[in-house]
PDB file of C-alpha atoms in Angstrom:
ATOM      1  CA  MET A   1      13.139  23.250  44.235  1.00 51.00           C
ATOM      2  CA  LYS A   2      15.895  21.069  42.766  1.00 49.00           C
ATOM      3  CA  ASN A   3      13.601  18.068  42.717  1.00 54.00           C
ATOM      4  CA  LEU A   4      10.868  20.104  40.985  1.00 49.00           C
ATOM      5  CA  LEU A   5      13.415  21.210  38.285  1.00 44.00           C
ATOM      6  CA  LEU A   6      14.514  17.653  37.864  1.00 41.00           C
ATOM      7  CA  VAL A   7      10.932  16.399  37.332  1.00 42.00           C
ATOM      8  CA  LEU A   8      10.311  19.206  34.823  1.00 45.00           C
ATOM      9  CA  ALA A   9      13.512  18.348  32.924  1.00 42.00           C
ATOM     10  CA  LEU A  10      12.474  14.690  32.774  1.00 40.00           C
ATOM     11  CA  LEU A  11       9.047  15.579  31.503  1.00 45.00           C
ATOM     12  CA  LEU A  12      10.504  17.829  28.806  1.00 43.00           C
ATOM     13  CA  CYS A  13      13.008  15.143  27.812  1.00 44.00           C
ATOM     14  CA  GLY A  14      10.184  12.595  27.681  1.00 48.00           C
ATOM     15  CA  SER A  15       8.122  14.895  25.494  1.00 46.00           C
ATOM     16  CA  ALA A  16      11.065  15.573  23.158  1.00 45.00           C
ATOM     17  CA  PHE A  17      11.770  11.831  22.985  1.00 47.00           C
ATOM     18  CA  ALA A  18       8.107  11.081  22.044  1.00 46.00           C
ATOM     19  CA  GLN A  19       8.145  13.693  19.337  1.00 57.00           C
ATOM     20  CA  GLN A  20      11.331  12.374  17.853  1.00 90.00           C
ATOM     21  CA  LEU A  21      10.241   8.724  17.920  1.00 98.00           C
ATOM     22  CA  PRO A  22      10.931   7.287  14.423  1.00 98.00           C
ATOM     23  CA  THR A  23       8.049   5.965  12.370  1.00 98.00           C
ATOM     24  CA  ARG A  24       9.898   3.422  10.237  1.00 98.00           C
ATOM     25  CA  TRP A  25      10.313  -0.011  11.763  1.00 98.00           C
ATOM     26  CA  ASP A  26      14.014  -0.236  10.613  1.00 98.00           C
ATOM     27  CA  GLU A  27      14.843   3.196  12.114  1.00 98.00           C
ATOM     28  CA  LEU A  28      13.506   2.421  15.588  1.00 98.00           C
ATOM     29  CA  SER A  29      15.832   1.078  18.255  1.00 98.00           C
ATOM     30  CA  ALA A  30      14.817  -1.870  20.416  1.00 98.00           C
ATOM     31  CA  VAL A  31      14.574   0.357  23.520  1.00 98.00           C
ATOM     32  CA  GLU A  32      12.148   2.677  21.707  1.00 98.00           C
ATOM     33  CA  TRP A  33       9.835  -0.182  20.787  1.00 98.00           C
ATOM     34  CA  PRO A  34       7.501   0.008  23.850  1.00 98.00           C
ATOM     35  CA  ALA A  35       6.970   3.710  23.270  1.00 98.00           C
ATOM     36  CA  ALA A  36       6.251   3.081  19.597  1.00 98.00           C
ATOM     37  CA  LEU A  37       3.662   0.415  20.413  1.00 98.00           C
ATOM     38  CA  GLU A  38       1.939   2.661  22.856  1.00 98.00           C
ATOM     39  CA  LYS A  39       1.973   5.749  20.585  1.00 98.00           C
ATOM     40  CA  SER A  40       0.754   3.758  17.583  1.00 98.00           C
ATOM     41  CA  SER A  41      -2.039   2.004  19.548  1.00 98.00           C
ATOM     42  CA  GLN A  42      -0.192  -1.202  18.445  1.00 98.00           C
ATOM     43  CA  THR A  43      -0.804  -0.314  14.785  1.00 98.00           C
ATOM     44  CA  CYS A  44       1.598  -1.094  12.012  1.00 98.00           C
ATOM     45  CA  VAL A  45       1.305   0.132   8.375  1.00 98.00           C
ATOM     46  CA  LEU A  46       2.314  -2.401   5.696  1.00 98.00           C
ATOM     47  CA  PRO A  47       2.814  -0.618   2.338  1.00 98.00           C
ATOM     48  CA  ILE A  48       2.800  -3.191  -0.486  1.00 98.00           C
ATOM     49  CA  GLY A  49       4.176  -2.359  -3.911  1.00 98.00           C
ATOM     50  CA  ILE A  50       5.773  -4.279  -6.706  1.00 98.00           C
ATOM     51  CA  LEU A  51       8.788  -4.309  -9.003  1.00 98.00           C
ATOM     52  CA  GLU A  52       7.696  -4.074 -12.662  1.00 98.00           C
ATOM     53  CA  LYS A  53       8.136  -2.032 -15.785  1.00 98.00           C
ATOM     54  CA  HIS A  54       6.336   1.322 -15.784  1.00 98.00           C
ATOM     55  CA  GLY A  55       6.631   2.344 -19.395  1.00 97.00           C
ATOM     56  CA  PRO A  56       9.943   3.767 -20.731  1.00 97.00           C
ATOM     57  CA  HIS A  57       9.824   6.787 -18.453  1.00 98.00           C
ATOM     58  CA  SER A  58       9.210   5.638 -14.852  1.00 98.00           C
ATOM     59  CA  PRO A  59      11.126   3.535 -12.294  1.00 98.00           C
ATOM     60  CA  LEU A  60      10.480  -0.158 -11.742  1.00 98.00           C
ATOM     61  CA  GLY A  61       9.609   0.514  -8.114  1.00 98.00           C
ATOM     62  CA  ASN A  62       6.957   3.170  -8.996  1.00 98.00           C
ATOM     63  CA  ASP A  63       4.175   1.451  -6.966  1.00 98.00           C
ATOM     64  CA  LEU A  64       6.468   0.741  -3.993  1.00 98.00           C
ATOM     65  CA  ILE A  65       7.830   4.273  -3.888  1.00 98.00           C
ATOM     66  CA  HIS A  66       4.313   5.701  -4.180  1.00 98.00           C
ATOM     67  CA  VAL A  67       2.797   3.848  -1.155  1.00 98.00           C
ATOM     68  CA  ARG A  68       5.998   4.234   0.804  1.00 97.00           C
ATOM     69  CA  GLU A  69       5.824   8.019   0.378  1.00 98.00           C
ATOM     70  CA  ILE A  70       2.079   8.251   1.175  1.00 98.00           C
ATOM     71  CA  ALA A  71       2.589   6.202   4.369  1.00 98.00           C
ATOM     72  CA  ALA A  72       5.644   8.263   5.377  1.00 98.00           C
ATOM     73  CA  ARG A  73       3.712  11.487   5.017  1.00 98.00           C
ATOM     74  CA  VAL A  74       0.600  10.290   6.850  1.00 98.00           C
ATOM     75  CA  VAL A  75       2.416   8.963   9.930  1.00 98.00           C
ATOM     76  CA  LYS A  76       4.129  12.264  10.507  1.00 97.00           C
ATOM     77  CA  ASN A  77       0.794  13.557  11.767  1.00 95.00           C
ATOM     78  CA  GLU A  78      -0.973  10.356  12.832  1.00 98.00           C
ATOM     79  CA  TYR A  79       1.651   8.155  14.380  1.00 98.00           C
ATOM     80  CA  ALA A  80       2.019   4.469  13.417  1.00 98.00           C
ATOM     81  CA  VAL A  81       5.025   2.295  12.673  1.00 98.00           C
ATOM     82  CA  VAL A  82       5.697   1.651   8.961  1.00 98.00           C
ATOM     83  CA  PHE A  83       7.034  -1.698   7.924  1.00 98.00           C
ATOM     84  CA  PRO A  84      10.048  -1.550   5.493  1.00 96.00           C
ATOM     85  CA  ASP A  85       9.796  -2.002   1.705  1.00 93.00           C
ATOM     86  CA  TYR A  86       7.573  -4.958   0.777  1.00 97.00           C
ATOM     87  CA  PHE A  87       7.346  -5.793  -2.925  1.00 97.00           C
ATOM     88  CA  TYR A  88       6.203  -9.451  -2.979  1.00 98.00           C
ATOM     89  CA  GLY A  89       2.924  -9.324  -4.787  1.00 97.00           C
ATOM     90  CA  GLN A  90       1.224 -10.688  -7.881  1.00 97.00           C
ATOM     91  CA  ILE A  91       2.986  -9.580 -11.080  1.00 98.00           C
ATOM     92  CA  ASN A  92       3.101 -12.641 -13.405  1.00 97.00           C
ATOM     93  CA  GLU A  93       1.677 -10.636 -16.295  1.00 97.00           C
ATOM     94  CA  ALA A  94       4.947  -8.646 -16.581  1.00 97.00           C
ATOM     95  CA  ARG A  95       7.430 -11.445 -16.491  1.00 98.00           C
ATOM     96  CA  GLN A  96       8.418 -10.799 -20.143  1.00 97.00           C
ATOM     97  CA  GLN A  97       9.884  -7.401 -19.119  1.00 98.00           C
ATOM     98  CA  TYR A  98      13.281  -6.744 -17.470  1.00 98.00           C
ATOM     99  CA  GLY A  99      13.290  -5.925 -13.757  1.00 98.00           C
ATOM    100  CA  THR A 100      10.078  -7.746 -12.895  1.00 98.00           C
ATOM    101  CA  PHE A 101      10.257  -9.641  -9.567  1.00 98.00           C
ATOM    102  CA  ALA A 102       7.538 -12.341  -9.606  1.00 98.00           C
ATOM    103  CA  LEU A 103       7.288 -15.132  -7.059  1.00 98.00           C
ATOM    104  CA  PRO A 104       5.087 -18.222  -7.098  1.00 97.00           C
ATOM    105  CA  ALA A 105       1.483 -17.759  -5.786  1.00 96.00           C
ATOM    106  CA  ASN A 106       1.844 -20.125  -2.827  1.00 97.00           C
ATOM    107  CA  LEU A 107       5.057 -18.366  -1.781  1.00 98.00           C
ATOM    108  CA  ILE A 108       3.643 -14.843  -1.815  1.00 98.00           C
ATOM    109  CA  MET A 109       0.615 -16.054   0.195  1.00 98.00           C
ATOM    110  CA  GLN A 110       2.879 -17.813   2.790  1.00 98.00           C
ATOM    111  CA  LEU A 111       5.291 -14.858   2.881  1.00 98.00           C
ATOM    112  CA  LEU A 112       2.565 -12.239   3.586  1.00 98.00           C
ATOM    113  CA  GLU A 113       0.993 -14.330   6.361  1.00 98.00           C
ATOM    114  CA  ALA A 114       4.434 -15.027   7.872  1.00 98.00           C
ATOM    115  CA  THR A 115       5.239 -11.286   7.727  1.00 98.00           C
ATOM    116  CA  CYS A 116       1.945 -10.438   9.482  1.00 98.00           C
ATOM    117  CA  ASP A 117       2.632 -13.057  12.072  1.00 98.00           C
ATOM    118  CA  GLU A 118       6.074 -11.583  12.749  1.00 98.00           C
ATOM    119  CA  ILE A 119       4.651  -8.063  12.893  1.00 98.00           C
ATOM    120  CA  ALA A 120       2.141  -9.316  15.536  1.00 98.00           C
ATOM    121  CA  ARG A 121       4.844 -11.249  17.425  1.00 98.00           C
ATOM    122  CA  ASN A 122       6.561  -7.913  17.900  1.00 98.00           C
ATOM    123  CA  GLY A 123       3.516  -6.489  19.683  1.00 98.00           C
ATOM    124  CA  PHE A 124       1.281  -5.071  16.971  1.00 98.00           C
ATOM    125  CA  LYS A 125      -2.396  -6.060  17.111  1.00 98.00           C
ATOM    126  CA  LYS A 126      -3.510  -4.098  14.126  1.00 98.00           C
ATOM    127  CA  ILE A 127      -1.948  -4.207  10.646  1.00 98.00           C
ATOM    128  CA  ILE A 128      -3.210  -1.887   7.907  1.00 98.00           C
ATOM    129  CA  ILE A 129      -2.241  -2.630   4.363  1.00 98.00           C
ATOM    130  CA  ILE A 130      -1.894   0.171   1.814  1.00 98.00           C
ATOM    131  CA  ASN A 131      -1.383  -1.134  -1.746  1.00 98.00           C
ATOM    132  CA  GLY A 132       0.122   0.627  -4.740  1.00 97.00           C
ATOM    133  CA  HIS A 133      -0.112  -2.027  -7.453  1.00 98.00           C
ATOM    134  CA  GLY A 134      -3.191  -2.665  -9.559  1.00 96.00           C
ATOM    135  CA  GLY A 135      -2.483  -6.372  -9.832  1.00 96.00           C
ATOM    136  CA  ASN A 136      -2.575  -6.897  -6.029  1.00 97.00           C
ATOM    137  CA  PRO A 137      -6.112  -6.198  -4.765  1.00 97.00           C
ATOM    138  CA  GLU A 138      -7.576  -9.593  -5.685  1.00 97.00           C
ATOM    139  CA  PHE A 139      -4.536 -11.338  -4.141  1.00 97.00           C
ATOM    140  CA  ILE A 140      -4.705  -9.308  -0.948  1.00 98.00           C
ATOM    141  CA  GLU A 141      -8.467  -9.832  -0.544  1.00 98.00           C
ATOM    142  CA  PHE A 142      -8.059 -13.632  -1.069  1.00 98.00           C
ATOM    143  CA  PHE A 143      -5.184 -13.634   1.372  1.00 98.00           C
ATOM    144  CA  MET A 144      -7.291 -11.820   3.980  1.00 97.00           C
ATOM    145  CA  GLN A 145     -10.239 -14.187   3.598  1.00 97.00           C
ATOM    146  CA  ASN A 146      -7.821 -17.083   4.134  1.00 97.00           C
ATOM    147  CA  LEU A 147      -6.843 -15.555   7.494  1.00 97.00           C
ATOM    148  CA  LEU A 148     -10.167 -16.891   8.751  1.00 97.00           C
ATOM    149  CA  ASN A 149      -8.781 -20.398   8.240  1.00 96.00           C
ATOM    150  CA  LYS A 150      -7.112 -20.306  11.641  1.00 94.00           C
ATOM    151  CA  ARG A 151      -7.114 -18.050  14.687  1.00 96.00           C
ATOM    152  CA  HIS A 152      -4.721 -15.052  14.738  1.00 96.00           C
ATOM    153  CA  ASN A 153      -4.055 -12.690  17.618  1.00 96.00           C
ATOM    154  CA  TYR A 154      -4.125  -9.669  15.321  1.00 98.00           C
ATOM    155  CA  ALA A 155      -6.469  -7.966  12.844  1.00 98.00           C
ATOM    156  CA  VAL A 156      -5.515  -7.023   9.271  1.00 98.00           C
ATOM    157  CA  TYR A 157      -7.216  -4.187   7.467  1.00 98.00           C
ATOM    158  CA  PHE A 158      -6.966  -3.393   3.767  1.00 98.00           C
ATOM    159  CA  TYR A 159      -7.341   0.284   2.828  1.00 98.00           C
ATOM    160  CA  THR A 160      -9.576   0.595  -0.217  1.00 96.00           C
ATOM    161  CA  PRO A 161     -10.347   4.257  -1.193  1.00 94.00           C
ATOM    162  CA  GLY A 162     -13.913   5.019  -1.920  1.00 91.00           C
ATOM    163  CA  ASN A 163     -15.376   7.211  -4.631  1.00 92.00           C
ATOM    164  CA  ASP A 164     -15.072  10.982  -3.989  1.00 95.00           C
ATOM    165  CA  PRO A 165     -17.172  13.040  -6.398  1.00 96.00           C
ATOM    166  CA  GLU A 166     -15.457  16.334  -5.398  1.00 97.00           C
ATOM    167  CA  PHE A 167     -12.088  14.900  -6.038  1.00 97.00           C
ATOM    168  CA  GLN A 168     -13.188  13.448  -9.383  1.00 97.00           C
ATOM    169  CA  LYS A 169     -14.494  16.943 -10.346  1.00 97.00           C
ATOM    170  CA  GLU A 170     -11.109  18.509  -9.653  1.00 98.00           C
ATOM    171  CA  TYR A 171      -9.315  15.629 -11.337  1.00 98.00           C
ATOM    172  CA  LYS A 172     -11.179  16.134 -14.604  1.00 97.00           C
ATOM    173  CA  LYS A 173     -10.174  19.821 -14.630  1.00 97.00           C
ATOM    174  CA  LEU A 174      -6.460  18.922 -14.607  1.00 98.00           C
ATOM    175  CA  SER A 175      -6.425  15.604 -16.495  1.00 98.00           C
ATOM    176  CA  LYS A 176      -5.619  15.610 -20.193  1.00 97.00           C
ATOM    177  CA  THR A 177      -6.357  11.919 -21.089  1.00 97.00           C
ATOM    178  CA  ASP A 178      -9.228   9.520 -21.040  1.00 97.00           C
ATOM    179  CA  PRO A 179      -9.437   7.753 -17.666  1.00 95.00           C
ATOM    180  CA  SER A 180     -10.621   4.526 -19.266  1.00 95.00           C
ATOM    181  CA  THR A 181      -7.315   4.169 -21.159  1.00 97.00           C
ATOM    182  CA  ASP A 182      -5.096   5.460 -18.325  1.00 98.00           C
ATOM    183  CA  LEU A 183      -4.407   2.050 -16.772  1.00 97.00           C
ATOM    184  CA  HIS A 184      -0.670   1.669 -16.166  1.00 98.00           C
ATOM    185  CA  ALA A 185       2.251   4.127 -16.134  1.00 98.00           C
ATOM    186  CA  GLY A 186      -0.048   6.687 -17.826  1.00 98.00           C
ATOM    187  CA  GLU A 187      -0.896  10.230 -16.880  1.00 98.00           C
ATOM    188  CA  ARG A 188      -2.197   9.491 -13.378  1.00 98.00           C
ATOM    189  CA  GLU A 189       0.696   7.250 -12.125  1.00 98.00           C
ATOM    190  CA  THR A 190       3.295   9.415 -13.806  1.00 98.00           C
ATOM    191  CA  SER A 191       1.864  12.594 -12.399  1.00 98.00           C
ATOM    192  CA  THR A 192       1.930  11.137  -8.888  1.00 98.00           C
ATOM    193  CA  MET A 193       5.516  10.150  -9.183  1.00 98.00           C
ATOM    194  CA  LEU A 194       6.434  13.445 -10.891  1.00 98.00           C
ATOM    195  CA  TYR A 195       5.204  15.171  -7.751  1.00 98.00           C
ATOM    196  CA  LEU A 196       6.690  12.731  -5.224  1.00 98.00           C
ATOM    197  CA  ARG A 197      10.014  11.943  -6.918  1.00 97.00           C
ATOM    198  CA  PRO A 198      10.571  14.104  -9.965  1.00 98.00           C
ATOM    199  CA  ASP A 199      14.244  12.939 -10.003  1.00 98.00           C
ATOM    200  CA  LEU A 200      13.113   9.487 -11.153  1.00 98.00           C
ATOM    201  CA  ILE A 201      10.720  10.516 -13.947  1.00 98.00           C
ATOM    202  CA  HIS A 202      11.605  11.221 -17.574  1.00 97.00           C
ATOM    203  CA  VAL A 203       8.371  12.476 -19.087  1.00 96.00           C
ATOM    204  CA  GLU A 204      10.001  13.124 -22.437  1.00 96.00           C
ATOM    205  CA  LYS A 205      10.484   9.350 -22.879  1.00 97.00           C
ATOM    206  CA  GLY A 206       6.826   8.628 -22.478  1.00 97.00           C
ATOM    207  CA  THR A 207       6.255   8.485 -26.206  1.00 97.00           C
ATOM    208  CA  GLU A 208       9.117   6.142 -27.000  1.00 97.00           C
ATOM    209  CA  GLN A 209       6.795   3.140 -26.725  1.00 97.00           C
ATOM    210  CA  SER A 210       3.135   2.638 -27.352  1.00 97.00           C
ATOM    211  CA  GLY A 211       0.767   2.631 -24.410  1.00 97.00           C
ATOM    212  CA  ALA A 212      -2.294   1.970 -26.597  1.00 98.00           C
ATOM    213  CA  ASP A 213      -4.563  -1.089 -26.456  1.00 97.00           C
ATOM    214  CA  GLN A 214      -3.401  -3.440 -29.255  1.00 97.00           C
ATOM    215  CA  LYS A 215      -6.785  -5.282 -29.171  1.00 97.00           C
ATOM    216  CA  ARG A 216      -5.349  -8.650 -30.100  1.00 97.00           C
ATOM    217  CA  LEU A 217      -8.150 -10.663 -28.367  1.00 97.00           C
ATOM    218  CA  HIS A 218     -11.806 -10.551 -29.265  1.00 96.00           C
ATOM    219  CA  LEU A 219     -13.676 -12.424 -26.465  1.00 96.00           C
ATOM    220  CA  THR A 220     -16.907 -11.554 -24.820  1.00 96.00           C
ATOM    221  CA  ASN A 221     -17.811 -12.415 -21.229  1.00 97.00           C
ATOM    222  CA  LEU A 222     -14.673 -14.543 -20.962  1.00 98.00           C
ATOM    223  CA  TYR A 223     -11.561 -14.145 -18.836  1.00 97.00           C
ATOM    224  CA  THR A 224      -8.119 -15.390 -19.740  1.00 98.00           C
ATOM    225  CA  PRO A 225      -4.868 -14.586 -17.894  1.00 96.00           C
ATOM    226  CA  ILE A 226      -3.196 -13.496 -21.100  1.00 98.00           C
ATOM    227  CA  TRP A 227      -5.646 -10.620 -21.642  1.00 97.00           C
ATOM    228  CA  TRP A 228      -3.262  -7.955 -20.372  1.00 97.00           C
ATOM    229  CA  TYR A 229      -0.391  -9.036 -22.569  1.00 98.00           C
ATOM    230  CA  ALA A 230      -2.760  -9.288 -25.545  1.00 98.00           C
ATOM    231  CA  SER A 231      -3.758  -5.680 -25.069  1.00 98.00           C
ATOM    232  CA  PHE A 232      -0.590  -4.156 -23.718  1.00 98.00           C
ATOM    233  CA  PRO A 233       2.532  -6.125 -24.646  1.00 97.00           C
ATOM    234  CA  ASN A 234       4.747  -3.153 -23.722  1.00 97.00           C
ATOM    235  CA  HIS A 235       3.348  -3.309 -20.203  1.00 97.00           C
ATOM    236  CA  TYR A 236       2.376   0.323 -20.622  1.00 98.00           C
ATOM    237  CA  ALA A 237      -1.208   1.500 -20.804  1.00 98.00           C
ATOM    238  CA  GLY A 238      -1.758   5.240 -21.140  1.00 98.00           C
ATOM    239  CA  GLN A 239       0.130   8.399 -21.969  1.00 98.00           C
ATOM    240  CA  GLY A 240       2.805   9.160 -19.388  1.00 98.00           C
ATOM    241  CA  ASP A 241       4.051  12.140 -21.389  1.00 97.00           C
ATOM    242  CA  LYS A 242       0.834  14.046 -20.403  1.00 98.00           C
ATOM    243  CA  ALA A 243       1.752  13.984 -16.681  1.00 98.00           C
ATOM    244  CA  THR A 244       1.924  17.196 -14.635  1.00 98.00           C
ATOM    245  CA  LYS A 245       3.014  18.002 -11.109  1.00 98.00           C
ATOM    246  CA  GLU A 246      -0.265  19.859 -10.504  1.00 98.00           C
ATOM    247  CA  LEU A 247      -2.211  16.703 -11.091  1.00 98.00           C
ATOM    248  CA  GLY A 248       0.210  14.702  -9.020  1.00 98.00           C
ATOM    249  CA  LYS A 249      -0.212  17.102  -6.062  1.00 98.00           C
ATOM    250  CA  LEU A 250      -4.016  16.819  -6.280  1.00 98.00           C
ATOM    251  CA  ILE A 251      -3.753  13.018  -6.197  1.00 98.00           C
ATOM    252  CA  VAL A 252      -1.260  12.803  -3.351  1.00 98.00           C
ATOM    253  CA  ASP A 253      -3.113  15.316  -1.149  1.00 98.00           C
ATOM    254  CA  HIS A 254      -6.311  13.305  -1.689  1.00 98.00           C
ATOM    255  CA  GLU A 255      -4.588  10.034  -0.890  1.00 98.00           C
ATOM    256  CA  ILE A 256      -2.956  11.423   2.255  1.00 98.00           C
ATOM    257  CA  ALA A 257      -6.310  12.632   3.482  1.00 98.00           C
ATOM    258  CA  GLY A 258      -8.012   9.360   2.811  1.00 98.00           C
ATOM    259  CA  PHE A 259      -5.369   7.181   4.350  1.00 98.00           C
ATOM    260  CA  THR A 260      -5.074   9.473   7.411  1.00 98.00           C
ATOM    261  CA  ASP A 261      -8.790   8.976   8.048  1.00 98.00           C
ATOM    262  CA  ALA A 262      -8.422   5.151   7.595  1.00 98.00           C
ATOM    263  CA  LEU A 263      -5.460   4.995   9.975  1.00 98.00           C
ATOM    264  CA  LYS A 264      -7.329   6.962  12.641  1.00 98.00           C
ATOM    265  CA  GLN A 265     -10.271   4.483  12.395  1.00 98.00           C
ATOM    266  CA  VAL A 266      -7.902   1.473  12.728  1.00 98.00           C
ATOM    267  CA  LYS A 267      -6.140   2.976  15.771  1.00 98.00           C
ATOM    268  CA  ALA A 268      -9.474   3.599  17.481  1.00 98.00           C
ATOM    269  CA  ASP A 269     -11.069   0.277  16.488  1.00 98.00           C
ATOM    270  CA  THR A 270     -11.792  -2.181  19.345  1.00 96.00           C
ATOM    271  CA  GLN A 271     -14.400  -4.362  17.636  1.00 98.00           C
ATOM    272  CA  THR A 272     -12.580  -6.158  14.795  1.00 98.00           C
ATOM    273  CA  LEU A 273     -10.313  -8.316  16.884  1.00 97.00           C
ATOM    274  CA  LYS A 274     -13.089  -8.888  19.404  1.00 97.00           C
ATOM    275  CA  LEU A 275     -15.377 -10.176  16.682  1.00 98.00           C
ATOM    276  CA  GLN A 276     -12.624 -12.284  15.216  1.00 97.00           C
ATOM    277  CA  ASN A 277     -12.163 -13.989  18.580  1.00 97.00           C
ATOM    278  CA  GLU A 278     -15.967 -14.440  18.958  1.00 97.00           C
ATOM    279  CA  TYR A 279     -16.003 -16.031  15.483  1.00 97.00           C
ATOM    280  CA  PHE A 280     -13.194 -18.499  16.279  1.00 96.00           C
ATOM    281  CA  ASP A 281     -14.789 -19.324  19.653  1.00 95.00           C
ATOM    282  CA  ARG A 282     -17.885 -20.331  17.828  1.00 95.00           C
ATOM    283  CA  VAL A 283     -15.837 -22.306  15.225  1.00 95.00           C
ATOM    284  CA  ASP A 284     -14.027 -24.174  17.992  1.00 93.00           C
ATOM    285  CA  SER A 285     -17.228 -24.887  19.951  1.00 93.00           C
ATOM    286  CA  LEU A 286     -18.728 -26.825  16.997  1.00 91.00           C
ATOM    287  CA  GLY A 287     -16.493 -29.807  17.626  1.00 70.00           C
ATOM    288  CA  ARG A 288     -17.401 -29.884  21.311  1.00 76.00           C
ATOM    289  CA  LYS A 289     -21.164 -30.070  20.783  1.00 63.00           C
TER     290      LYS A 289
END
């Protein structure tokens, strides 16, 4: 009887331990690591933000805080380990503004690969990137294509939300501004942060600077890296003063649902790494023929 009670106690303790397992990399202890690897299906979430001006009314870490919060809320119900704050992305277009943290292109490429390598060295086979900064997708996609330059013992996934007509319909009901001009620190981003971290938002300051397109370049079918500064020298594009918590909640709930689905897919995926290895086996075999 005593032995049975002991077994039951151990099982209950084990269950409680599993439920209390931290989700943040920096909050786990080394002895909890094997349990975290097993519970996450060896999956690590890498939220990538940036440090840049977000109008006169929002914090510099708006994008970082945003994805950090989304990741934290998702992994409460769909367990994965979340890597600590990562803000080393592409932000050269905002170097004229205080608080911007911009590193050279070769360095951010090397740093992201080294970070993924270290995440994998600690036992994770799957890394899913969730990005919060509009200037990062091209960089991240190019980085990921470059991963095919040499064999890696892990797979990287980049979460890219698709179009959702039902969400767009609800969004239009609550939105007060033109989506085509709501590009940076405007109604959408400010509403999201107003819902997630209202203590960091000062909506009343949203009109202190102009977020309108200055239209200082008149080029057709041509790209130049100065285009953003030409249009938005204040590094502000939209109307942050129109933000509402109601719109922010709609956005956040939608993002949580979308990323939860993506995380579940990654945890269940057995094909990506298998296909990567098959690809590199074929690459390696070319030199032996």
